[in-house]
Coordinates of C-alpha atoms in Angstrom, one line a residue:
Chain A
X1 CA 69.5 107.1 105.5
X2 CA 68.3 103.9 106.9
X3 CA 70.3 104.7 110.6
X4 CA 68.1 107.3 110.5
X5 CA 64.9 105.7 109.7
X6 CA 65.6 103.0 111.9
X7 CA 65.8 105.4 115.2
X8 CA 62.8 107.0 114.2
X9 CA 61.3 103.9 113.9
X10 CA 62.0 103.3 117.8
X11 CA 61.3 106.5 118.8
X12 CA 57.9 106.6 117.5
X13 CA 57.0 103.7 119.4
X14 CA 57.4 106.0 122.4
X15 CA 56.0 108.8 121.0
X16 CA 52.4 109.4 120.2
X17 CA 51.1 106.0 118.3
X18 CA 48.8 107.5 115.9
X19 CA 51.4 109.6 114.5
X20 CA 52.4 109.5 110.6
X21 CA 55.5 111.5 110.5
X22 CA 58.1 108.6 110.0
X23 CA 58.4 109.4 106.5
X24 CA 61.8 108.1 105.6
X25 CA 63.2 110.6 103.3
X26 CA 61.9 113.6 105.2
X27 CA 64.0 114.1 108.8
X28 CA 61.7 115.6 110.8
X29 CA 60.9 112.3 112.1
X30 CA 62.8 112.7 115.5
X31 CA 59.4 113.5 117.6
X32 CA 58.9 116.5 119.4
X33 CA 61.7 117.8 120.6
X34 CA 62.0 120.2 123.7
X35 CA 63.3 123.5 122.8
X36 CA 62.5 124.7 126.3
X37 CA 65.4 126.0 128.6
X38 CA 68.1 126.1 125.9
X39 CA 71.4 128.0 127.7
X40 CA 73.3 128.5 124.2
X41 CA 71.9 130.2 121.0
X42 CA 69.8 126.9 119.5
X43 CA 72.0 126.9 116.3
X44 CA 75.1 126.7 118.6
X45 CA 76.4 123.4 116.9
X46 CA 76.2 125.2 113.6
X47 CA 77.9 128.0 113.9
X48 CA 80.8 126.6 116.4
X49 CA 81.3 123.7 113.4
X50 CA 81.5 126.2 111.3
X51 CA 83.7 128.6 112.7
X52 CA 85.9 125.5 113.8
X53 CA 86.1 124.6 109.9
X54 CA 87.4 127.8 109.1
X55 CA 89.7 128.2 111.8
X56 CA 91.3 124.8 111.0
X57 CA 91.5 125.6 107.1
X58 CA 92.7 129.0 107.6
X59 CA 95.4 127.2 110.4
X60 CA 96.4 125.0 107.6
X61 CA 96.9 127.4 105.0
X62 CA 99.1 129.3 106.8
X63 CA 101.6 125.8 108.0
X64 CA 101.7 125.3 104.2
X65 CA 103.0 128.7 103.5
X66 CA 105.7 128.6 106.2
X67 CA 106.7 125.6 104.6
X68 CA 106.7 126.5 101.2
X69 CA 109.3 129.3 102.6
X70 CA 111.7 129.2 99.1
X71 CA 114.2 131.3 98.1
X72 CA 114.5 132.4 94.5
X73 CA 117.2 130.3 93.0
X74 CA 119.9 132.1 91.1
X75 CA 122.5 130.6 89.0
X76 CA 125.9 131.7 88.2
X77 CA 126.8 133.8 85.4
X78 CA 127.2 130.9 82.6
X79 CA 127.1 131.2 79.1
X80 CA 123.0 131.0 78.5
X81 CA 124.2 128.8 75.6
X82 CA 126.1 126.4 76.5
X83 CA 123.8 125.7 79.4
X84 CA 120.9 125.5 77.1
X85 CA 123.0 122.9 75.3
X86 CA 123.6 121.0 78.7
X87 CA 120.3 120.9 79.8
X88 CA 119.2 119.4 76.7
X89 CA 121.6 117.0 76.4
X90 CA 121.4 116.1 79.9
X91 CA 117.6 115.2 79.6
X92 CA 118.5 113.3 76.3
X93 CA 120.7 111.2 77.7
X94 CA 117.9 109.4 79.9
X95 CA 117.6 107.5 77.0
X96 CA 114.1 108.1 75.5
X97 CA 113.6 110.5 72.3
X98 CA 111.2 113.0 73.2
X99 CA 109.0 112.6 69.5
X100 CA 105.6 112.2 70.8
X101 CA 103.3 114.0 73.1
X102 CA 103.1 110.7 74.9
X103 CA 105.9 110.0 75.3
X104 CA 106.7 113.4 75.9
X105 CA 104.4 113.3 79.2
X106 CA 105.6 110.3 80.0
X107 CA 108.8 111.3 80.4
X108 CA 108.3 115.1 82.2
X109 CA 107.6 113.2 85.7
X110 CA 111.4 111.3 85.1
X111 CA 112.9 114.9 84.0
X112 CA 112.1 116.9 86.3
X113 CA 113.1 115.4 89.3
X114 CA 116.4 114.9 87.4
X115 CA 116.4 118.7 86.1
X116 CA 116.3 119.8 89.9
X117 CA 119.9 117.2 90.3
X118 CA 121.1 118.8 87.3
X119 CA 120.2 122.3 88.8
X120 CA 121.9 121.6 91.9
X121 CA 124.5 119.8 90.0
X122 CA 125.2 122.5 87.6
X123 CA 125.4 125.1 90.1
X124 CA 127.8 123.4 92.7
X125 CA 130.0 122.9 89.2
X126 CA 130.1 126.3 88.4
X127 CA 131.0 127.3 91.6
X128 CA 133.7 125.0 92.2
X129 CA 135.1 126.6 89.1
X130 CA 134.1 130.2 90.8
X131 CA 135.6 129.7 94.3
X132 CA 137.2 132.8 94.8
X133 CA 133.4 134.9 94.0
X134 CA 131.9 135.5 97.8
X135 CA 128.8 136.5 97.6
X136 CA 127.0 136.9 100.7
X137 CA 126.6 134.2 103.4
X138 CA 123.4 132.7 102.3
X139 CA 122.7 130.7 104.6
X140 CA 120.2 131.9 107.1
X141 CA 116.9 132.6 106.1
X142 CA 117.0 136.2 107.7
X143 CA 119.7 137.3 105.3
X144 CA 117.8 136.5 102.0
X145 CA 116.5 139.6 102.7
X146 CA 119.4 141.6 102.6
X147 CA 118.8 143.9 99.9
X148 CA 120.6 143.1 96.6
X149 CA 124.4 143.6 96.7
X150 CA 124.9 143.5 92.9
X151 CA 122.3 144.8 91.9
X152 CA 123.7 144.9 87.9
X153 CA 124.6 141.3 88.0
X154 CA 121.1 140.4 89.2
X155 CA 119.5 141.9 85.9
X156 CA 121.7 139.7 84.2
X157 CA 120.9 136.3 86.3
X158 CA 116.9 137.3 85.6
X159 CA 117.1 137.5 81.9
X160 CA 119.3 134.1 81.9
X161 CA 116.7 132.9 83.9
X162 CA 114.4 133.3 81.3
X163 CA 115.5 130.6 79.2
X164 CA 116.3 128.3 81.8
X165 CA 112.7 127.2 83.0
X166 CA 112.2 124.6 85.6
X167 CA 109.3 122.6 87.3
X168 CA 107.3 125.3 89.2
X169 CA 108.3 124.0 92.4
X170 CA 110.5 126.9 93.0
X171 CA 109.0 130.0 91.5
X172 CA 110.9 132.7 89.6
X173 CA 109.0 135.8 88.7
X174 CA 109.8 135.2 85.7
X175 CA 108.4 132.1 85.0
X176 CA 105.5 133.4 83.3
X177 CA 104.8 130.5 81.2
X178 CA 104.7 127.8 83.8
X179 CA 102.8 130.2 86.3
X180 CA 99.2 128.3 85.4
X181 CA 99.8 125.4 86.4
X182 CA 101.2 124.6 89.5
X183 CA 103.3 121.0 89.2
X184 CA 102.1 119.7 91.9
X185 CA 98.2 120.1 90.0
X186 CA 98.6 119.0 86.2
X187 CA 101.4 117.4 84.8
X188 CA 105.1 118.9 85.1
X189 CA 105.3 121.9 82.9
X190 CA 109.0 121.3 81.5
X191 CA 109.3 123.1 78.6
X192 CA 112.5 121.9 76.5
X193 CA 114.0 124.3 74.5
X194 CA 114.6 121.7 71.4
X195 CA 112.8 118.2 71.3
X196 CA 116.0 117.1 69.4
X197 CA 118.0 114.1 70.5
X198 CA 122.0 114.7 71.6
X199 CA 124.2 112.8 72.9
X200 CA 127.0 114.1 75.2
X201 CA 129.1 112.4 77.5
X202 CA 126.8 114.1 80.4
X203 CA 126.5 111.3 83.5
X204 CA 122.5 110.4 84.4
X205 CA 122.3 111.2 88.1
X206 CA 120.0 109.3 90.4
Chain B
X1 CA 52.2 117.2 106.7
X2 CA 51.1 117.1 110.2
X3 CA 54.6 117.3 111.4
X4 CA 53.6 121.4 112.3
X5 CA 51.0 119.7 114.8
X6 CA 53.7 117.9 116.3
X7 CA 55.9 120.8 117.0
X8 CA 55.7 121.8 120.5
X9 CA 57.7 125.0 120.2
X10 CA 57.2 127.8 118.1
X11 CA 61.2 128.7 118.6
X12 CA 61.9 125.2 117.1
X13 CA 64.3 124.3 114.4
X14 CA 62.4 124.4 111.0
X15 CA 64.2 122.4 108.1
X16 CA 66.2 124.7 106.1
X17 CA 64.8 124.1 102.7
X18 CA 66.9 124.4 99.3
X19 CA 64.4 125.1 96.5
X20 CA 64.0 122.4 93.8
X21 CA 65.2 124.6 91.2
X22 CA 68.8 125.0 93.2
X23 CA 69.0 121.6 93.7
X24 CA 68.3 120.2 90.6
X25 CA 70.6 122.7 88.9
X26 CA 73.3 122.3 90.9
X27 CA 73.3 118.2 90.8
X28 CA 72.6 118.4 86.4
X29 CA 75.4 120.5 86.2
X30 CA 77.4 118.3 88.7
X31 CA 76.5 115.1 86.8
X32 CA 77.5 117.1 83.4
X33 CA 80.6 118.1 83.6
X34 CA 81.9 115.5 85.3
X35 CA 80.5 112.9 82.5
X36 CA 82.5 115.5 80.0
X37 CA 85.3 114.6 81.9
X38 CA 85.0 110.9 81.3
X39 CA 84.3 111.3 77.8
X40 CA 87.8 113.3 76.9
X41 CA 89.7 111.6 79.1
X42 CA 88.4 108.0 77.2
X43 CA 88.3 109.5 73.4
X44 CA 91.6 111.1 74.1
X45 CA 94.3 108.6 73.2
X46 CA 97.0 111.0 75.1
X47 CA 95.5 111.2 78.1
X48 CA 95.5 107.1 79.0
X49 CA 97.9 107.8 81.7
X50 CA 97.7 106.3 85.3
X51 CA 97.2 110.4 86.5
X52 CA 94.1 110.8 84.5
X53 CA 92.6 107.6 85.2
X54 CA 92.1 108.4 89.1
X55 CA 91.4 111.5 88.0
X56 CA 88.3 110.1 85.8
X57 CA 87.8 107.8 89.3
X58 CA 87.5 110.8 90.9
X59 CA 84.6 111.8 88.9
X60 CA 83.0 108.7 88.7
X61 CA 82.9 109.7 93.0
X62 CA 81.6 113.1 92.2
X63 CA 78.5 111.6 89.6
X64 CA 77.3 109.1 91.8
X65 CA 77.5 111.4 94.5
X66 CA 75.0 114.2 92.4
X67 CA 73.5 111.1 91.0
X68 CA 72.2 109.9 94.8
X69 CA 70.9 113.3 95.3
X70 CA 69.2 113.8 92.3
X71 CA 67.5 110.3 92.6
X72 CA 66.4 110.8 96.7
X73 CA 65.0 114.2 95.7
X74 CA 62.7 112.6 92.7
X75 CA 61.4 110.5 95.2
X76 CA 60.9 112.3 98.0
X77 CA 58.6 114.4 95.1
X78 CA 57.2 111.1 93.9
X79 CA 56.0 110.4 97.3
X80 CA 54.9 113.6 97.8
X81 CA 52.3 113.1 94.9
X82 CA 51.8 109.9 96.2
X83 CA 53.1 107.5 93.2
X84 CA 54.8 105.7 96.1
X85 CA 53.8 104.4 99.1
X86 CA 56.0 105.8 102.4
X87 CA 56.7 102.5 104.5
X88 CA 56.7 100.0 101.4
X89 CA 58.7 96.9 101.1
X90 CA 60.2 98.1 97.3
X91 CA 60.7 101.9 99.3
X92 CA 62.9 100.6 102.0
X93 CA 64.8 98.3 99.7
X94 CA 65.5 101.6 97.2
X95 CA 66.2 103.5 100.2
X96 CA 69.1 101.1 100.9
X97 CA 70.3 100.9 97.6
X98 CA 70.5 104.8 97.6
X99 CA 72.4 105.0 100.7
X100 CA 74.7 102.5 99.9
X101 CA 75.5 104.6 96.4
X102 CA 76.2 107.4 98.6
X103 CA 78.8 105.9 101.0
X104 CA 80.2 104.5 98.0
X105 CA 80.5 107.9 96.3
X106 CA 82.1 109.3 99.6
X107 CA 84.8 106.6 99.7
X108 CA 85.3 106.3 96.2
X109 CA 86.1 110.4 96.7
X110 CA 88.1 110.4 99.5
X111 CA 90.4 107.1 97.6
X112 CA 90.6 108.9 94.6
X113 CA 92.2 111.9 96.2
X114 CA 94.7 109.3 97.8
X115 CA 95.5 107.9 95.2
X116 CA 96.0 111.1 93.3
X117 CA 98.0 112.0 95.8
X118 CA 100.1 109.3 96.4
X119 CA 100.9 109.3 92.3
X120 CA 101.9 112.7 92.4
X121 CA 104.2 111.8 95.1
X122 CA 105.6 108.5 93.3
X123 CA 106.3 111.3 90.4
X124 CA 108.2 113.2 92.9
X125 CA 110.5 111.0 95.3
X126 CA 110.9 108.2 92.4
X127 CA 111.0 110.5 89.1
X128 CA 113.0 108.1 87.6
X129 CA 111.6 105.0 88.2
X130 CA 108.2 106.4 88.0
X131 CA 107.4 104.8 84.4
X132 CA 108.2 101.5 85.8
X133 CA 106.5 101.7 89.1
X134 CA 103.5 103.3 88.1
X135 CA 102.1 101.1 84.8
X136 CA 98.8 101.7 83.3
X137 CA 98.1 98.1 84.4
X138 CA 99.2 98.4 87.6
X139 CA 96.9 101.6 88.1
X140 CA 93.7 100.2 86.6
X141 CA 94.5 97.1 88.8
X142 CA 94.9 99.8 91.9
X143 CA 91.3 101.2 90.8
X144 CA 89.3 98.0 90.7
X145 CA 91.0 97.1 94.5
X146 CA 89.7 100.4 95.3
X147 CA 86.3 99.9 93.6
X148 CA 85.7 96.8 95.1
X149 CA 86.6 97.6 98.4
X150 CA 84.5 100.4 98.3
X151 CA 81.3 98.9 97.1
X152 CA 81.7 96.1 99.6
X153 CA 82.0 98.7 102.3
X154 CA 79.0 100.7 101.2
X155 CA 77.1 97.8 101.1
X156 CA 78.3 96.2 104.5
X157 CA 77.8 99.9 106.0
X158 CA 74.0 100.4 104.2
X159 CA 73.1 96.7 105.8
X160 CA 74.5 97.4 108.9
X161 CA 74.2 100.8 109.7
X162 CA 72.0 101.0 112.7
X163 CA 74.8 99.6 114.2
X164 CA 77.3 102.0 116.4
X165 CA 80.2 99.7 115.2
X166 CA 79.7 100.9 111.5
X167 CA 79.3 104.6 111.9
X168 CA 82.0 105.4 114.4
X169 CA 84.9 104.1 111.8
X170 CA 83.4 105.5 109.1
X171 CA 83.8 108.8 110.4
X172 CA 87.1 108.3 111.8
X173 CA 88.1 107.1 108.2
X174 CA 87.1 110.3 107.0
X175 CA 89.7 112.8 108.5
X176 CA 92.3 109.8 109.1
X177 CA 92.5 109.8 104.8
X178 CA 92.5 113.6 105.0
X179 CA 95.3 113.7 107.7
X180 CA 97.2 111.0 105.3
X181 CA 96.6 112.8 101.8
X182 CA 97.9 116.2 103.7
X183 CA 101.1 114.3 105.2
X184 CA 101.8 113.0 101.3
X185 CA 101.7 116.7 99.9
X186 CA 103.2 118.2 103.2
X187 CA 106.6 116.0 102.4
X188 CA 106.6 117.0 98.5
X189 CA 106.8 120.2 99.8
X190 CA 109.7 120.2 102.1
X191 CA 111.5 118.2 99.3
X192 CA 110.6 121.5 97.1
X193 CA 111.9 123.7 99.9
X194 CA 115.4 121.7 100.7
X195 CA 115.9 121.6 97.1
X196 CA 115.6 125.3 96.4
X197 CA 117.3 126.0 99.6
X198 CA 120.1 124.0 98.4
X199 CA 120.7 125.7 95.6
X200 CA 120.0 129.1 96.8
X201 CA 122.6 128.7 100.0
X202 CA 125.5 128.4 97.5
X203 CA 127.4 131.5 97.2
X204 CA 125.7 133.1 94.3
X205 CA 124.5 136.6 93.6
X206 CA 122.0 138.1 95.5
X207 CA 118.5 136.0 96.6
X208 CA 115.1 137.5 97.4
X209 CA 113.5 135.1 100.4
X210 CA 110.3 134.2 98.2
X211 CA 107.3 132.5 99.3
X212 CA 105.6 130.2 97.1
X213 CA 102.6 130.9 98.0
X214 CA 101.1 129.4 94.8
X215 CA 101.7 125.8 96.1
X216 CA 100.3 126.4 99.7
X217 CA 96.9 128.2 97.9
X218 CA 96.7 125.1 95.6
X219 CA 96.8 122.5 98.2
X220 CA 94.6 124.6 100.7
X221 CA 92.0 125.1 97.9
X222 CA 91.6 121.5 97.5
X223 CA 91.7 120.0 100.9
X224 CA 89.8 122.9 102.3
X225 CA 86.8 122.1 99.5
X226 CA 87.1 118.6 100.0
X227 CA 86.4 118.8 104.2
X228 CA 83.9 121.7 104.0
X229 CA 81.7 120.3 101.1
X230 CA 81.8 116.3 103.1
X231 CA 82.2 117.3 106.5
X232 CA 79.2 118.9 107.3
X233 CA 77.1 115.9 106.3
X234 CA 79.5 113.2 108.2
X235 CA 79.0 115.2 111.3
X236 CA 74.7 114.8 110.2
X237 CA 75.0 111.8 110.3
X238 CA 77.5 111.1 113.6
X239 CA 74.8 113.7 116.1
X240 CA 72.1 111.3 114.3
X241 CA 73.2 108.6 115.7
X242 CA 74.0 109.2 118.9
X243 CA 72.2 112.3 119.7
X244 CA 68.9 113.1 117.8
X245 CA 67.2 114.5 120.6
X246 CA 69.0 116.9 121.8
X247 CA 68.1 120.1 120.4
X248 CA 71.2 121.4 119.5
X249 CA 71.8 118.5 117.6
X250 CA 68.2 118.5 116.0
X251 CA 69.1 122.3 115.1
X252 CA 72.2 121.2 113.5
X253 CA 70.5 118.5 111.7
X254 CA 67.6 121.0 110.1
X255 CA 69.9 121.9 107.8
X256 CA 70.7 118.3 106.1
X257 CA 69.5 120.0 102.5
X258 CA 71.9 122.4 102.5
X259 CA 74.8 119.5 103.5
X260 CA 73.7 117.7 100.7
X261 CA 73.7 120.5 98.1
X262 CA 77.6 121.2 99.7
X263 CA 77.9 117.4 98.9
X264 CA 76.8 118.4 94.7
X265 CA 78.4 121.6 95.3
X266 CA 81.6 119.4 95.8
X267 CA 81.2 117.7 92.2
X268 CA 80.9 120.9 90.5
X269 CA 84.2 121.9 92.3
X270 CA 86.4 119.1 92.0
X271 CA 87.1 119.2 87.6
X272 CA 87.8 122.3 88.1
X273 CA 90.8 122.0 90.9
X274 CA 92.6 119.3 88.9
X275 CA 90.9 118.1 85.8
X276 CA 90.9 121.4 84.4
X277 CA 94.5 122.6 85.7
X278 CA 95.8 119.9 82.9
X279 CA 96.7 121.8 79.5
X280 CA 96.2 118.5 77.4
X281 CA 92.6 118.2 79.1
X282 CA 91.5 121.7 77.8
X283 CA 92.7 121.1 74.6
X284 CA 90.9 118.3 74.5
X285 CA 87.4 119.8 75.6
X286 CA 88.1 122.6 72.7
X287 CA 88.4 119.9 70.4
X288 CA 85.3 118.2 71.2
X289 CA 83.3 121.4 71.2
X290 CA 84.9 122.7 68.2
X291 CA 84.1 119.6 66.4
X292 CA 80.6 119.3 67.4
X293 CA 79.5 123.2 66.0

C-alpha cells in the first residue's frame, strides 16, 4: 500500500541511511522497532481484536435470536380444501398468470407479502365466524409455553398445515420443503399448490 | 534480506508467513468460483433479475479482491528473482494501480451487500409494488452509480492516501455500511415477528413459543464473515497509519499475510452464503456441468 510505503519512506530518512529494507511490497520496512520494556504480552493487539470480534458477533447473534422470538402459527380448523382453493385464487387474482418460471419469480416477492395478509386475513375470518371457541389467552409470550390444551386438535392443525406452506419467515416444523432456504437468502420459496389461473370474487389486499 | 540485521530484538515480531502454495490456492479457487458465478447468472435467461445482478456485483468485488492478491504476490516473487527493480518509476505506478483495485474491491463488497440488502427489503415492506420499483433498468442503472462511485473513490483514496483525511473515513465507512445493512435486516425481522405474533395471539388452538433460529444463524453467518474476513486488514491499515512504531502495533501488523488470505478467504465464502442458497442457480451450475461431460 502506498500509505505504507510512503511512511517508510520518511522513516528511513531517520533511520540508518545505508539501509535497503524499503522494499515496498514487503512490510518490514518500519525500522527497528524497540521491543524492550513491553508491559502487555507483545501480541496484545491481536488477541484483544480478536476476542473483541467474537464477542461482538457472538453479542449479535444472540439480539437476532431474541428478535426472531415467533410463535408457531396455527390456523383454525377449516376445510383443507376449500382453503387450498382460496389461497389459490387469492394469489391469482393479483392479476398475472403464473405460466413461466419468470414470471413465476417475479411474482413470489408480490405473493408473499400478500400470502402473510391473506394469512392474517383468513384467520381473523374464521374466527369471527368461531367466536364462541376460547382457546387460551395468547397473548403473552410466557403463555405459549403452556403445554398443549387440545392436544387431539393440534394433530389435526399440523397435518393441515402441511398443505398450507408459507414464506419461511415463520417456521413450522413441518415445513420441510421450504427448510433450505431461508426467504430472507434466495428467493421466496412459495410453493402453489396448482399454477392454474381462477378467478373468484376474493378482494386484493394492500 | 538484511532486514534480520536490522532487528534489534531477538523477542521481536517476525512476519507471519502464509506459504505460496495456500495462497495461491485459496485466491485460484476464489477467482474460480466466483467467475462460475458470472457465467450462469449471464447464460441463464431466468436468472436476469435485479437480485442476481448485485449478486453477480458482488462477485465481481470478491474477483478483484483475490485478483489484487494473486497479482501483489507474483510480484513480490518477481522482485524477489529480481525481474523488477524495487524503487522503480513503472513499480510505484503498479503499486498504485494495485491498491486502488483493492479499495475498489472492498467498496464494491461492502455496496453490494447494501444493495442486496436493501432489495430484499424493497421485496419485503413493498411486495406489491416491488416489480414496479425495482426494474431491471433501474438496477443496472443503481450498479453503474455504484461502480463509478467506487472506482472514483479508490482512485481518489490510492492518490491521496498518505493523507490522514482519506484513511480515517474510509474506516469509519466500513462499520457505518455494516451498522446500516444490519438495521435493514434487523426491521425485516421484527416485521416477521409482528406478523407471526399477529396471527398466533388470536384465539386458536394451542401455540408452541418457537424460535426461528434459522433466520438469526443466516444473518449472523453473513455479517459475521463479512467483518471477520475485512476487518482485520482495515484495522492493518488504521495502526499503519497512525502508529507503526509502536510495538504492539508492529506485532499486530506482522501478520498482514494472514489478513489478506481472510480477505480471499472472504471470496471463497461469499457464493456460498447467497449465490448458492438460490435453487434456480444450482440448477443452473448442474446444467452447465452436465452439458460439458
Amino acid at each position: 500500500m502506498s500509505a505504507l510505503r510512503l511512511i517508510s519512506n520518511r522513516t528511513s530518512q531517520h533511520a540508518l541511511s545505508n539501509s535497503d529494507y524499503t522494499w515496498e511490497y514487503e512490510y518490514y520496512e518500519y525500522g527497528p522497532v524497540s521491543f524492550e520494556g513491553l508491559k502487555a504480552h507483545k501480541y496484545s493487539i491481536v488477541i484483544g481484536f480478536w476476542v473483541g470480534l467474537a464477542v461482538f458477533v457472538i453479542f449479535m447473534f444472540f439480539v437476532l435470536t431474541l428478535l426472531t422470538k415467533t410463535g408457531a402459527p396455527h390456523q383454525d380448523n377449516a376445510e383443507p380444501s376449500e382453503k387450498r382453493f382460496r389461497m389459490n385464487s387469492f394469489v391469482a387474482d393479483l392479476g398475472r398468470p403464473l405460466e413461466s418460471e419468470r414470471v413465476f419469480s417475479r411474482q413470489i416477492a408480490e405473493e408473499s407479502q400478500s400470502l402473510f395478509h391473506f394469512c392474517i386475513n383468513e384467520v381473523e375470518h374464521l374466527d369471527k365466524a368461531k367466536q364462541s371457541q376460547k382457546g387460551p389467552d395468547l397473548e403473552g409470550t410466557i403463555r405459549f409455553q403452556e403445554g398443549p390444551r387440545n392436544s387431539g386438535m393440534f394433530e389435526e392443525d399440523l397435518n393441515y398445515l402441511t398443505k398450507f406452506n408459507i414464506p419461511n419467515f415463520v417456521n413450522t416444523e413441518q415445513n420441510s420443503s421450504l427448510g433450505e432456504d431461508d426467504f430472507l437468502i434466495s428467493e421466496p420459496p412459495i410453493i402453489l399448490e396448482s399454477k392454474s389461473v381462477t378467478h373468484s370474487s376474493h378482494r386484493i389486499l394492500d | 534480506e538484511n532486514i534480520s540485521d536490522f532487528s534489534l530484538n531477538i523477542t521481536d515480531c517476525a512476519q507471519v508467513v502464509v506459504p505460496e502454495e495456500v495462497f495461491f490456492t485459496v485466491a485460484a479457487a476464489g477467482i474460480l468460483e466466483n467467475l462460475l458465478i458470472l457465467i450462469a447468472i449471464v447464460r441463464n435467461k431466468n436468472l436476469h433479475l435485479p437480485m442476481y445482478f448485485f449478486i453477480c456485483s458482488l462477485a465481481i468485488s470478491d474477483m478483484l479482491g483475490s485478483l489484487y492478491k494473486t497479482l501483489e504476490n507474483i510480484f513480490i516473487i518477481l522482485c524477489k528473482m529480481g525481474y523488477l527493480t524495487r524503487r522503480g518509476d513503472f513499480e510505484k505506478k503498479l503499486d498504485d494501480a494495485m491498491d486502488s483495485m483493492f479499495i475498489l474491491s472492498l467498496l464494491g463488497s461492502i455496496f453490494s451487500l447494501l444493495a442486496i440488502a436493501a432489495d430484499r427489503y424493497i421485496t419485503i415492506f413493498y411486495a406489491l409494488r416491488y416489480h414496479n420499483i425495482m426494474t431491471l433498468r433501474r438496477a443496472l442503472v443503481i450498479l453503474a452509480i455504484i461502480w463509478i462511485f467506487c472506482g472514483g473513490s479508490s482512485i481518489a483514496i490510492a492518490l491521496f492516501s498518505y493523507e490522514a483525511a482519506t484513511v480515517i473515513p474510509f474506516t469509519i465507512l466500513f462499520p457505518l455500511m455494516m451498522f446500516f445493512i444490519l438495521c435493514l435486516y434487523v426491521h425485516m425481522f421484527l416485521l416477521a415477528r409482528s406478523h407471526a405474533k399477529k396471527i398466533a395471539s388470536l384465539p386458536t388452538r394451542t401455540v408452541h413459543q418457537r424460535t426461528n433460529m434459522k433466520g438469526a444463524i443466516t444473518l449472523t453467518i453473513f455479517l459475521g464473515v463479512f467483518l471477520c474476513c475485512w476487518a482485520p486488514f482495515v484495522l492493518h491499515i488504521l495502526l499503519a497509519r497512525f502508529c507503526p512504531h509502536n510495538p504492539y502495533c508492529a506485532c499486530y501488523m506482522s501478520i498482514f499475510h494472514v489478513n489478506g488470505t481472510l480477505i480471499m478467504c472472504n471470496a471463497i465464502i461469499d457464493p456460498m452464503i447467497f449465490a448458492f442458497r438460490s435453487p434456480e442457480l444450482r440448477s443452473t451450475f448442474k446444467k452447465m456441468f452436465c452439458c460439458a461431460r
